[in-house]
Short mmCIF file of N, CA, C and O in Angstrom, two decimals:
data_model
loop_
_atom_site.label_atom_id
_atom_site.label_comp_id
_atom_site.label_asym_id
_atom_site.label_seq_id
_atom_site.Cartn_x
_atom_site.Cartn_y
_atom_site.Cartn_z
N ASP A 7 0.94 -1.21 0.02
CA ASP A 7 -0.04 0.01 0.07
C ASP A 7 0.84 1.28 -0.01
O ASP A 7 1.27 1.66 1.05
N THR A 8 1.05 1.77 -1.17
CA THR A 8 1.86 2.87 -1.25
C THR A 8 1.41 3.70 -2.51
O THR A 8 1.13 3.11 -3.48
N GLU A 9 1.36 5.04 -2.41
CA GLU A 9 0.89 5.88 -3.66
C GLU A 9 2.01 5.91 -4.77
O GLU A 9 1.56 5.97 -5.85
N SER A 10 3.18 5.49 -4.47
CA SER A 10 4.25 5.43 -5.47
C SER A 10 4.32 4.14 -6.23
O SER A 10 5.08 4.21 -7.27
N PHE A 11 3.61 3.03 -5.77
CA PHE A 11 3.84 1.80 -6.42
C PHE A 11 3.26 1.87 -7.87
O PHE A 11 2.18 2.30 -8.15
N ARG A 12 3.91 1.34 -8.75
CA ARG A 12 3.54 1.20 -10.18
C ARG A 12 4.05 -0.11 -10.68
O ARG A 12 5.31 -0.47 -10.40
N GLN A 13 3.18 -0.83 -11.30
CA GLN A 13 3.71 -2.14 -12.06
C GLN A 13 3.63 -1.76 -13.56
O GLN A 13 2.56 -1.57 -14.13
N SER A 14 4.72 -1.93 -14.18
CA SER A 14 4.80 -1.33 -15.66
C SER A 14 4.97 -2.73 -16.48
O SER A 14 5.10 -3.83 -15.96
N PHE A 15 4.61 -2.59 -17.70
CA PHE A 15 4.54 -3.64 -18.59
C PHE A 15 5.73 -3.56 -19.60
O PHE A 15 5.84 -2.33 -20.11
N SER A 16 6.39 -4.63 -20.12
CA SER A 16 7.38 -4.45 -21.10
C SER A 16 7.34 -5.64 -22.15
O SER A 16 6.74 -6.52 -21.89
N GLU A 17 7.79 -5.08 -23.30
CA GLU A 17 7.95 -6.16 -24.36
C GLU A 17 9.41 -5.88 -25.03
O GLU A 17 9.55 -4.91 -25.61
N GLY A 18 10.29 -6.83 -24.80
CA GLY A 18 11.68 -6.57 -25.12
C GLY A 18 12.09 -5.48 -24.25
O GLY A 18 12.08 -5.59 -23.08
N ASP A 19 12.88 -4.45 -24.89
CA ASP A 19 13.43 -3.38 -24.23
C ASP A 19 12.33 -2.14 -24.07
O ASP A 19 12.76 -1.08 -23.41
N SER A 20 11.10 -2.32 -24.54
CA SER A 20 10.19 -1.21 -24.56
C SER A 20 9.13 -1.43 -23.59
O SER A 20 8.62 -2.50 -23.26
N THR A 21 8.78 -0.21 -22.87
CA THR A 21 7.64 -0.17 -22.02
C THR A 21 6.44 -0.14 -22.98
O THR A 21 6.37 0.59 -23.92
N ILE A 22 5.48 -0.80 -22.53
CA ILE A 22 4.22 -0.98 -23.21
C ILE A 22 2.95 -0.63 -22.32
O ILE A 22 3.04 -0.76 -21.09
N SER A 23 1.83 -0.30 -22.99
CA SER A 23 0.65 -0.11 -22.15
C SER A 23 -0.20 -1.46 -22.15
O SER A 23 -0.50 -1.95 -23.11
N PRO A 24 -0.66 -1.88 -20.93
CA PRO A 24 -1.46 -3.07 -20.89
C PRO A 24 -2.95 -2.76 -21.44
O PRO A 24 -3.55 -3.63 -22.00
N TRP A 25 -3.14 -1.51 -21.53
CA TRP A 25 -4.53 -1.17 -22.02
C TRP A 25 -4.53 -0.93 -23.52
O TRP A 25 -5.35 -1.50 -24.13
N HIS A 26 -3.53 -0.43 -24.14
CA HIS A 26 -3.35 -0.14 -25.71
C HIS A 26 -2.73 -1.10 -26.48
O HIS A 26 -2.86 -1.21 -27.57
N ASP A 27 -1.62 -1.87 -25.86
CA ASP A 27 -0.74 -2.55 -26.62
C ASP A 27 -1.01 -3.99 -26.54
O ASP A 27 -0.55 -4.84 -27.32
N ILE A 28 -1.72 -4.53 -25.49
CA ILE A 28 -2.06 -5.92 -25.33
C ILE A 28 -3.32 -6.18 -26.24
O ILE A 28 -4.28 -5.41 -25.98
N PRO A 29 -3.35 -7.25 -27.05
CA PRO A 29 -4.58 -7.50 -27.90
C PRO A 29 -5.68 -7.96 -26.94
O PRO A 29 -5.56 -8.60 -25.94
N LEU A 30 -6.86 -7.55 -27.46
CA LEU A 30 -8.17 -7.97 -26.72
C LEU A 30 -8.33 -9.44 -27.06
O LEU A 30 -8.67 -10.01 -25.96
N LYS A 31 -8.25 -9.83 -28.15
CA LYS A 31 -8.47 -11.31 -28.41
C LYS A 31 -7.40 -12.28 -28.00
O LYS A 31 -6.23 -11.81 -28.35
N GLY A 32 -7.72 -13.31 -27.38
CA GLY A 32 -6.68 -14.23 -27.04
C GLY A 32 -6.20 -15.00 -28.18
O GLY A 32 -6.80 -14.99 -29.32
N SER A 33 -5.20 -15.90 -28.06
CA SER A 33 -4.74 -16.75 -29.05
C SER A 33 -5.53 -17.92 -29.48
O SER A 33 -5.39 -18.43 -30.59
N VAL A 34 -6.46 -18.34 -28.54
CA VAL A 34 -7.23 -19.40 -28.81
C VAL A 34 -8.54 -18.74 -29.23
O VAL A 34 -9.13 -17.86 -28.63
N ASP A 35 -9.13 -19.36 -30.28
CA ASP A 35 -10.48 -18.67 -30.88
C ASP A 35 -11.54 -18.73 -29.76
O ASP A 35 -11.67 -19.72 -29.05
N GLY A 36 -12.29 -17.56 -29.69
CA GLY A 36 -13.30 -17.46 -28.66
C GLY A 36 -12.84 -16.95 -27.26
O GLY A 36 -13.62 -16.87 -26.34
N THR A 37 -11.51 -16.75 -27.08
CA THR A 37 -10.99 -16.27 -25.79
C THR A 37 -10.70 -14.73 -25.96
O THR A 37 -10.40 -14.14 -26.95
N TYR A 38 -10.40 -14.13 -24.73
CA TYR A 38 -10.06 -12.76 -24.63
C TYR A 38 -8.91 -12.67 -23.59
O TYR A 38 -8.95 -13.55 -22.63
N ASN A 39 -8.12 -11.76 -23.68
CA ASN A 39 -7.01 -11.47 -22.86
C ASN A 39 -7.53 -10.59 -21.62
O ASN A 39 -8.12 -9.59 -21.82
N ALA A 40 -7.30 -11.13 -20.46
CA ALA A 40 -7.67 -10.34 -19.30
C ALA A 40 -6.40 -9.74 -18.51
O ALA A 40 -5.41 -10.72 -18.35
N VAL A 41 -6.29 -8.59 -18.23
CA VAL A 41 -5.13 -8.17 -17.57
C VAL A 41 -5.47 -8.09 -16.06
O VAL A 41 -6.37 -7.39 -15.74
N ILE A 42 -4.77 -8.95 -15.29
CA ILE A 42 -5.16 -9.00 -13.80
C ILE A 42 -4.41 -7.91 -13.05
O ILE A 42 -3.38 -7.58 -13.00
N GLU A 43 -5.45 -7.14 -12.45
CA GLU A 43 -5.07 -5.88 -11.77
C GLU A 43 -5.06 -6.31 -10.11
O GLU A 43 -4.21 -5.84 -9.34
N ILE A 44 -6.01 -7.12 -9.86
CA ILE A 44 -6.18 -7.42 -8.19
C ILE A 44 -6.19 -8.96 -8.25
O ILE A 44 -7.22 -9.53 -8.55
N PRO A 45 -5.22 -9.55 -7.60
CA PRO A 45 -5.10 -10.96 -7.40
C PRO A 45 -6.09 -11.46 -6.39
O PRO A 45 -6.49 -10.80 -5.48
N LYS A 46 -6.74 -12.74 -6.72
CA LYS A 46 -7.60 -13.37 -5.70
C LYS A 46 -6.96 -13.26 -4.30
O LYS A 46 -5.77 -13.43 -4.05
N MET A 47 -7.90 -13.11 -3.29
CA MET A 47 -7.58 -13.03 -1.77
C MET A 47 -6.86 -11.82 -1.35
O MET A 47 -6.09 -11.91 -0.49
N THR A 48 -6.72 -10.82 -2.16
CA THR A 48 -6.08 -9.59 -1.78
C THR A 48 -7.12 -8.46 -1.74
O THR A 48 -8.28 -8.73 -2.13
N LYS A 49 -6.80 -7.21 -1.17
CA LYS A 49 -7.85 -6.18 -0.99
C LYS A 49 -7.49 -4.89 -1.48
O LYS A 49 -8.36 -4.05 -1.45
N ALA A 50 -6.21 -4.74 -1.85
CA ALA A 50 -5.79 -3.37 -2.39
C ALA A 50 -6.49 -3.13 -3.91
O ALA A 50 -6.47 -3.95 -4.66
N LYS A 51 -7.16 -1.85 -4.05
CA LYS A 51 -7.97 -1.55 -5.15
C LYS A 51 -6.96 -1.18 -6.19
O LYS A 51 -6.72 0.00 -6.17
N MET A 52 -6.41 -2.00 -6.93
CA MET A 52 -5.41 -1.69 -7.97
C MET A 52 -6.16 -1.61 -9.34
O MET A 52 -7.21 -2.10 -9.55
N GLU A 53 -5.60 -0.65 -10.04
CA GLU A 53 -6.19 -0.62 -11.48
C GLU A 53 -5.24 0.00 -12.45
O GLU A 53 -4.19 0.58 -12.11
N VAL A 54 -5.41 -0.21 -13.72
CA VAL A 54 -4.64 0.39 -14.84
C VAL A 54 -4.87 1.85 -14.71
O VAL A 54 -5.96 2.33 -14.61
N ALA A 55 -3.74 2.59 -14.56
CA ALA A 55 -3.75 4.04 -14.43
C ALA A 55 -3.95 4.71 -15.85
O ALA A 55 -3.06 5.01 -16.60
N THR A 56 -5.18 4.98 -16.18
CA THR A 56 -5.57 5.34 -17.49
C THR A 56 -5.05 6.69 -17.87
O THR A 56 -4.99 7.03 -19.00
N LYS A 57 -4.67 7.52 -16.85
CA LYS A 57 -4.39 9.00 -17.12
C LYS A 57 -2.81 9.08 -17.06
O LYS A 57 -2.24 10.17 -17.27
N GLU A 58 -2.02 7.92 -16.84
CA GLU A 58 -0.65 7.94 -16.87
C GLU A 58 -0.10 7.40 -18.05
O GLU A 58 -0.57 6.59 -18.66
N GLU A 59 1.09 7.90 -18.34
CA GLU A 59 1.92 7.29 -19.64
C GLU A 59 2.03 5.92 -19.50
O GLU A 59 2.54 5.29 -18.40
N ASN A 60 1.70 5.05 -20.47
CA ASN A 60 1.95 3.70 -20.53
C ASN A 60 1.01 3.00 -19.62
O ASN A 60 1.15 1.70 -19.44
N ASN A 61 0.16 3.68 -18.91
CA ASN A 61 -0.90 2.98 -18.03
C ASN A 61 -0.41 1.92 -17.13
O ASN A 61 -0.95 0.72 -17.19
N PRO A 62 0.52 2.11 -16.31
CA PRO A 62 0.97 1.12 -15.24
C PRO A 62 -0.20 0.78 -14.32
O PRO A 62 -1.17 1.52 -14.23
N ILE A 63 -0.14 -0.30 -13.49
CA ILE A 63 -1.01 -0.73 -12.57
C ILE A 63 -0.69 0.03 -11.32
O ILE A 63 0.57 0.05 -10.95
N ALA A 64 -1.64 0.79 -10.70
CA ALA A 64 -1.49 1.38 -9.50
C ALA A 64 -2.61 1.28 -8.61
O ALA A 64 -3.69 0.96 -9.05
N GLN A 65 -2.32 1.67 -7.23
CA GLN A 65 -3.48 1.64 -6.30
C GLN A 65 -4.42 2.92 -6.60
O GLN A 65 -3.85 4.12 -6.56
N ASP A 66 -5.60 2.61 -6.66
CA ASP A 66 -6.61 3.64 -6.78
C ASP A 66 -6.69 4.71 -5.50
O ASP A 66 -6.54 4.06 -4.39
N ILE A 67 -6.71 5.82 -5.76
CA ILE A 67 -6.93 6.83 -4.76
C ILE A 67 -8.16 7.64 -4.90
O ILE A 67 -8.69 8.08 -5.89
N LYS A 68 -8.82 7.68 -3.72
CA LYS A 68 -10.13 8.48 -3.74
C LYS A 68 -10.11 9.39 -2.50
O LYS A 68 -9.85 9.05 -1.43
N LYS A 69 -10.35 10.65 -2.77
CA LYS A 69 -10.42 11.72 -1.72
C LYS A 69 -9.01 11.75 -1.10
O LYS A 69 -8.96 11.84 0.21
N GLY A 70 -7.84 11.54 -1.71
CA GLY A 70 -6.66 11.55 -1.17
C GLY A 70 -6.12 10.31 -0.48
O GLY A 70 -5.08 10.34 0.06
N LYS A 71 -6.86 9.26 -0.35
CA LYS A 71 -6.72 8.16 0.39
C LYS A 71 -6.64 6.83 -0.53
O LYS A 71 -7.35 6.76 -1.43
N LEU A 72 -5.52 5.97 -0.35
CA LEU A 72 -5.59 4.75 -1.01
C LEU A 72 -6.71 3.88 -0.84
O LEU A 72 -7.16 3.74 0.39
N ARG A 73 -7.18 3.33 -1.81
CA ARG A 73 -8.45 2.56 -1.77
C ARG A 73 -8.13 1.11 -1.40
O ARG A 73 -7.20 0.48 -2.05
N ASP A 74 -8.97 0.31 -0.64
CA ASP A 74 -9.01 -0.97 -0.40
C ASP A 74 -10.30 -1.50 -0.34
O ASP A 74 -11.24 -0.75 -0.01
N TYR A 75 -10.59 -2.93 -0.66
CA TYR A 75 -11.84 -3.54 -0.35
C TYR A 75 -11.95 -3.65 1.08
O TYR A 75 -10.93 -3.64 1.73
N HIS A 76 -13.14 -3.89 1.57
CA HIS A 76 -13.30 -4.17 3.12
C HIS A 76 -12.61 -5.41 3.63
O HIS A 76 -12.32 -5.61 4.64
N GLY A 77 -12.50 -6.42 2.58
CA GLY A 77 -11.77 -7.60 2.93
C GLY A 77 -11.39 -8.19 1.50
O GLY A 77 -11.51 -7.60 0.50
N PRO A 78 -10.69 -9.38 1.57
CA PRO A 78 -10.17 -9.95 0.40
C PRO A 78 -11.21 -10.33 -0.55
O PRO A 78 -12.38 -10.78 -0.22
N ILE A 79 -10.95 -10.08 -2.00
CA ILE A 79 -11.90 -10.58 -2.98
C ILE A 79 -11.64 -12.07 -3.31
O ILE A 79 -10.59 -12.42 -2.96
N PHE A 80 -12.61 -12.79 -3.75
CA PHE A 80 -12.57 -14.21 -3.85
C PHE A 80 -12.55 -14.69 -5.39
O PHE A 80 -12.72 -15.66 -5.79
N TRP A 81 -11.92 -13.76 -6.27
CA TRP A 81 -11.53 -14.05 -7.56
C TRP A 81 -10.49 -13.06 -7.91
O TRP A 81 -10.12 -12.07 -7.32
N ASN A 82 -9.90 -13.35 -9.17
CA ASN A 82 -9.02 -12.38 -9.83
C ASN A 82 -9.75 -11.30 -10.69
O ASN A 82 -10.69 -11.63 -11.46
N TYR A 83 -9.40 -10.08 -10.40
CA TYR A 83 -10.07 -9.07 -11.06
C TYR A 83 -9.16 -8.27 -11.96
O TYR A 83 -8.12 -8.08 -11.58
N GLY A 84 -9.82 -7.81 -13.07
CA GLY A 84 -8.97 -7.05 -14.01
C GLY A 84 -9.72 -6.38 -14.96
O GLY A 84 -10.88 -5.92 -14.77
N CYS A 85 -9.05 -6.11 -16.06
CA CYS A 85 -9.78 -5.40 -17.34
C CYS A 85 -9.43 -6.00 -18.52
O CYS A 85 -8.50 -6.92 -18.73
N LEU A 86 -10.24 -5.75 -19.51
CA LEU A 86 -10.09 -6.31 -20.81
C LEU A 86 -9.36 -5.12 -21.67
O LEU A 86 -9.89 -4.04 -21.73
N PRO A 87 -8.10 -5.46 -22.24
CA PRO A 87 -7.39 -4.52 -22.94
C PRO A 87 -8.21 -4.05 -24.25
O PRO A 87 -9.02 -4.66 -24.78
N GLN A 88 -7.88 -2.70 -24.69
CA GLN A 88 -8.29 -2.08 -25.87
C GLN A 88 -9.93 -2.02 -25.90
O GLN A 88 -10.43 -2.07 -26.92
N THR A 89 -10.46 -1.77 -24.59
CA THR A 89 -11.84 -1.55 -24.48
C THR A 89 -12.00 -0.29 -23.62
O THR A 89 -11.14 0.18 -22.92
N TRP A 90 -13.20 0.36 -23.70
CA TRP A 90 -13.45 1.54 -22.86
C TRP A 90 -15.01 1.71 -22.71
O TRP A 90 -15.66 1.52 -23.71
N GLU A 91 -15.29 1.99 -21.53
CA GLU A 91 -16.70 2.10 -21.18
C GLU A 91 -16.99 3.87 -21.26
O GLU A 91 -16.49 4.56 -20.40
N ASP A 92 -17.76 4.22 -22.28
CA ASP A 92 -17.97 5.61 -22.58
C ASP A 92 -18.81 6.32 -21.57
O ASP A 92 -20.07 5.69 -21.42
N PRO A 93 -18.49 7.17 -20.70
CA PRO A 93 -19.32 7.71 -19.69
C PRO A 93 -20.52 8.66 -20.18
O PRO A 93 -21.42 8.99 -19.42
N ASN A 94 -20.58 8.84 -21.64
CA ASN A 94 -21.69 9.63 -22.24
C ASN A 94 -22.63 8.76 -22.79
O ASN A 94 -23.75 9.16 -23.41
N VAL A 95 -22.43 7.45 -22.71
CA VAL A 95 -23.46 6.45 -23.35
C VAL A 95 -24.10 5.59 -22.15
O VAL A 95 -23.50 4.91 -21.43
N GLU A 96 -25.44 5.55 -22.33
CA GLU A 96 -26.30 4.92 -21.34
C GLU A 96 -26.53 3.40 -21.97
O GLU A 96 -26.79 3.23 -23.23
N HIS A 97 -26.14 2.46 -21.29
CA HIS A 97 -26.49 1.05 -21.61
C HIS A 97 -27.89 0.85 -21.88
O HIS A 97 -28.67 1.09 -20.91
N PRO A 98 -28.39 0.29 -22.89
CA PRO A 98 -29.93 0.23 -23.26
C PRO A 98 -30.68 -0.54 -22.20
O PRO A 98 -31.76 -0.26 -21.94
N GLU A 99 -30.10 -1.70 -21.75
CA GLU A 99 -30.80 -2.57 -20.76
C GLU A 99 -30.48 -2.23 -19.35
O GLU A 99 -31.42 -2.15 -18.58
N LEU A 100 -29.20 -1.84 -19.05
CA LEU A 100 -28.86 -1.71 -17.58
C LEU A 100 -29.19 -0.20 -17.14
O LEU A 100 -29.22 -0.10 -15.85
N LYS A 101 -29.42 0.65 -18.15
CA LYS A 101 -29.72 2.04 -17.87
C LYS A 101 -28.66 2.72 -16.92
O LYS A 101 -28.95 3.50 -16.07
N CYS A 102 -27.40 2.30 -17.16
CA CYS A 102 -26.28 3.04 -16.54
C CYS A 102 -25.18 3.53 -17.48
O CYS A 102 -25.27 2.88 -18.58
N PHE A 103 -24.31 4.40 -17.11
CA PHE A 103 -23.40 4.90 -17.97
C PHE A 103 -21.97 4.24 -17.73
O PHE A 103 -21.74 3.79 -16.71
N GLY A 104 -21.23 4.31 -18.73
CA GLY A 104 -19.73 3.85 -18.48
C GLY A 104 -18.99 4.65 -17.57
O GLY A 104 -19.38 5.80 -17.16
N ASP A 105 -17.91 4.01 -17.05
CA ASP A 105 -17.12 4.66 -16.07
C ASP A 105 -15.73 5.23 -16.50
O ASP A 105 -14.99 5.50 -15.72
N ASP A 106 -15.67 5.55 -17.76
CA ASP A 106 -14.41 6.04 -18.40
C ASP A 106 -13.19 5.21 -18.25
O ASP A 106 -12.24 5.66 -18.17
N ASP A 107 -13.35 3.80 -18.02
CA ASP A 107 -12.28 2.91 -17.87
C ASP A 107 -12.52 1.83 -18.76
O ASP A 107 -13.45 1.54 -19.51
N PRO A 108 -11.35 0.92 -18.92
CA PRO A 108 -11.52 -0.38 -19.55
C PRO A 108 -12.70 -1.29 -18.96
O PRO A 108 -12.91 -0.98 -17.89
N ILE A 109 -13.16 -2.15 -19.88
CA ILE A 109 -14.33 -3.06 -19.23
C ILE A 109 -13.61 -4.00 -18.14
O ILE A 109 -12.60 -4.40 -18.45
N ASP A 110 -14.44 -4.03 -17.05
CA ASP A 110 -13.96 -4.85 -15.92
C ASP A 110 -14.10 -6.40 -16.29
O ASP A 110 -14.99 -6.74 -17.08
N VAL A 111 -13.26 -7.14 -15.74
CA VAL A 111 -13.47 -8.70 -15.96
C VAL A 111 -13.07 -9.31 -14.60
O VAL A 111 -12.22 -8.97 -13.95
N VAL A 112 -13.78 -10.49 -14.39
CA VAL A 112 -13.37 -11.36 -13.29
C VAL A 112 -13.08 -12.82 -13.78
O VAL A 112 -13.55 -13.16 -14.78
N GLU A 113 -11.91 -13.42 -13.09
CA GLU A 113 -11.36 -14.74 -13.54
C GLU A 113 -11.58 -15.52 -12.35
O GLU A 113 -11.26 -15.11 -11.28
N ILE A 114 -12.47 -16.59 -12.47
CA ILE A 114 -12.89 -17.38 -11.28
C ILE A 114 -12.31 -18.59 -11.14
O ILE A 114 -12.80 -19.54 -10.46
N GLY A 115 -11.19 -18.72 -11.60
CA GLY A 115 -10.33 -19.95 -11.50
C GLY A 115 -9.93 -20.20 -10.06
O GLY A 115 -10.11 -19.34 -9.18
N SER A 116 -9.45 -21.30 -9.77
CA SER A 116 -9.10 -21.68 -8.29
C SER A 116 -7.79 -20.98 -7.79
O SER A 116 -7.55 -20.97 -6.56
N LYS A 117 -6.87 -20.55 -8.67
CA LYS A 117 -5.63 -20.15 -8.37
C LYS A 117 -5.61 -18.54 -8.37
O LYS A 117 -6.28 -17.87 -9.12
N ALA A 118 -4.89 -17.92 -7.48
CA ALA A 118 -4.60 -16.52 -7.49
C ALA A 118 -3.56 -16.20 -8.50
O ALA A 118 -2.65 -16.95 -8.68
N LEU A 119 -3.90 -15.30 -9.34
CA LEU A 119 -3.03 -14.96 -10.41
C LEU A 119 -2.30 -13.66 -9.98
O LEU A 119 -2.77 -12.75 -9.50
N ALA A 120 -0.96 -13.53 -10.40
CA ALA A 120 -0.24 -12.38 -9.88
C ALA A 120 -0.68 -11.17 -10.61
O ALA A 120 -1.19 -11.23 -11.87
N MET A 121 -0.56 -10.09 -10.00
CA MET A 121 -0.78 -8.77 -10.52
C MET A 121 0.05 -8.48 -11.86
O MET A 121 1.10 -8.91 -11.80
N GLY A 122 -0.70 -8.20 -12.87
CA GLY A 122 -0.09 -8.08 -14.21
C GLY A 122 -0.04 -9.29 -15.06
O GLY A 122 0.44 -9.24 -16.31
N THR A 123 -0.63 -10.22 -14.52
CA THR A 123 -0.67 -11.57 -15.43
C THR A 123 -1.75 -11.26 -16.70
O THR A 123 -2.69 -10.58 -16.38
N VAL A 124 -1.34 -11.70 -17.82
CA VAL A 124 -2.31 -11.60 -18.89
C VAL A 124 -2.89 -13.02 -19.04
O VAL A 124 -1.94 -13.87 -19.36
N LYS A 125 -4.07 -13.25 -18.93
CA LYS A 125 -4.67 -14.65 -18.80
C LYS A 125 -5.82 -14.67 -19.82
O LYS A 125 -6.63 -13.74 -20.07
N GLU A 126 -5.88 -15.65 -20.55
CA GLU A 126 -6.93 -15.89 -21.67
C GLU A 126 -8.16 -16.35 -20.91
O GLU A 126 -7.95 -17.22 -20.04
N VAL A 127 -9.21 -15.74 -21.15
CA VAL A 127 -10.50 -16.12 -20.46
C VAL A 127 -11.52 -16.35 -21.54
O VAL A 127 -11.49 -15.81 -22.55
N LYS A 128 -12.55 -17.07 -21.08
CA LYS A 128 -13.76 -17.31 -22.02
C LYS A 128 -14.92 -16.41 -21.45
O LYS A 128 -15.05 -16.16 -20.25
N PRO A 129 -15.71 -15.89 -22.37
CA PRO A 129 -16.85 -15.04 -22.01
C PRO A 129 -17.87 -15.81 -21.27
O PRO A 129 -17.92 -17.07 -21.21
#
């Protein structure tokens, strides 16, 4: 838990963005890549920093305080790269607006995946 923590992503000698540079579609037909931000059984509210260069994973801050869940979460939580929920568009069925972030995803496997893992998931 520190405001300065950042987990960056690289490919070779270059820093890449997990949001813009990792493909949405997985290598197996019908799968998608999930970027794991919060490992199963942890509680720090980590997320791709959409306003920072190369979008490293950082702990979310609200009202000047680092955010945590009330207790550990029971799944791996992350985002789908190359997606975005538009805050100006209302979902036709759910009647809610996007949150200006990549689409959230949960991975419900039995193992905790390390922060920054790119995991192929099925819809």
